[in-house]
Amino acid sequence: MTASRAEALSLPPHLRGLDRYESGLPIEQVRSRSGIARVVKLASNENPLGPSRLALSAVAEALPTLHRYPDGPATALRGALASRLGVDLAQVVIGNGSTDLIDLLARAFLGPENNAVISEQAFARFGQVVQARNGRPKLVPMRASTHDLEAMAAAVDPDTRLLYVANPNNPTGTWNRRREIEALIDALPPAVLLVLDEAYFEYADDPDYPNGIDYVRLGAPVIVLRTFSKIYGLAGLRIGYGIAAPQVIESLDMVREPFNSNSLAQVAALAALQDREHVERALALNRSEKARLLAELRRRGLEPQPSLANFLCVDLRREAAPVFRRLLDRGVIVRPLRAYHLPDALRVSVGTGEENDIFLTALDAAL
Ligand code: PLP
């Protein structure tokens, strides 16, 4: 056997030039590289309080049954979500995180001749899955760091099948208001599905912030994606869900892996849904600490984007990469945004009071 036979298997043309998703650096890696015992990770918009205790007990209880396959359609969890959200069971699909659903949408709805309309600084995974699935991302510039929904509607052409909008958006934290989303839905031709990614829905406390599920209930061509990774503190288990018309859910169900959500994630999500107190504590912490972080950054002459989520996007007005590295040297992990063509910006998740203090002290030194 020769090595040269494998050369024919080099990157297929549609994957050339595709950016890989850059995730937040793991705490262990930074700890062993820097030798700093107390590493603070504010890089992936996780819940700084951790998972709910109810979710942890449910996981412990389910451990002895790990030799069994999960319930493929996740019936109990879908049932709980359907009754909580006032939709039918047939309108709910579960994903291995909401990124799984972002990918399943491209797999189900895009052929090589199709495109998906996406903002330039939208959540990176949108464009990546479209390209990986051999579709074409059609990128639209943002306006004032916010999805320009009029321009996105204007970019729709006869080959468009999907239009991805994260509301609030990651990494900018900015959001689109009710009347903007409604005007977009009205402008869409029948063959186009609006993917409303509401990963940060629970944090969004502006009266003008729309609940996408209202549009699904009215029969609009919308799928709403939400996740247990953020407010519910279950990012490591990988579980999210989508709410749409039954025929949209059926298409996703046909292309998903039969066991795309694992049994521990299913029971943890079900238990976490019941733990309202944990959610309330996480919301209260985020509200007060986000306001404090904002004020502290402003005191340092920095002006973060307005954010309805659990993170802030801060323009440092100078190259952010050296500041990112100096923060790492001090054991603080944030997210550089070069991949989003924002080389002067950092995204920082709202942590506990102590974590935010460590970040601010390290930032003063790094600046
Ligand atoms: N969508 C947006 C807008 C996000 O910011 C994130 C995570 O950062 C996700 C989806 C991914 O969530 P999940 O962990 O459910 O895959």
Short mmCIF file of C-alpha atoms and ligand atoms in Angstrom, two decimals, residues 97-99 102 123 166 170 197 199-200 227 229-230 238, ligand 1:
data_model
loop_
_atom_site.label_atom_id
_atom_site.label_comp_id
_atom_site.label_asym_id
_atom_site.label_seq_id
_atom_site.Cartn_x
_atom_site.Cartn_y
_atom_site.Cartn_z
CA GLY A 97 -27.55 21.04 20.69
CA SER A 98 -29.17 23.68 18.52
CA THR A 99 -26.13 23.53 16.23
CA ILE A 102 -28.87 24.48 12.28
CA PHE A 123 -23.46 33.28 14.33
CA ALA A 166 -30.06 34.87 15.34
CA ASN A 170 -24.03 36.15 18.62
CA ASP A 197 -32.25 31.18 16.33
CA ALA A 199 -30.47 30.63 21.83
CA TYR A 200 -30.59 33.60 24.25
CA THR A 227 -31.20 25.52 23.55
CA SER A 229 -26.88 25.21 26.69
CA LYS A 230 -27.36 28.76 27.94
CA ARG A 238 -25.65 18.94 23.97
N1 PLP B 1 -27.04 29.69 18.28
C1 PLP B 1 -26.43 30.76 18.77
C2 PLP B 1 -26.84 32.11 18.31
C3 PLP B 1 -25.39 30.61 19.69
O1 PLP B 1 -24.75 31.69 20.16
C4 PLP B 1 -25.00 29.33 20.10
C5 PLP B 1 -23.90 29.10 21.06
O2 PLP B 1 -23.09 29.88 21.35
C6 PLP B 1 -25.68 28.25 19.57
C7 PLP B 1 -26.69 28.45 18.67
C8 PLP B 1 -25.28 26.86 19.91
O3 PLP B 1 -26.00 26.34 20.92
P1 PLP B 1 -25.99 24.80 21.25
O4 PLP B 1 -25.05 24.61 22.38
O5 PLP B 1 -27.41 24.51 21.59
O6 PLP B 1 -25.56 24.04 20.03
#
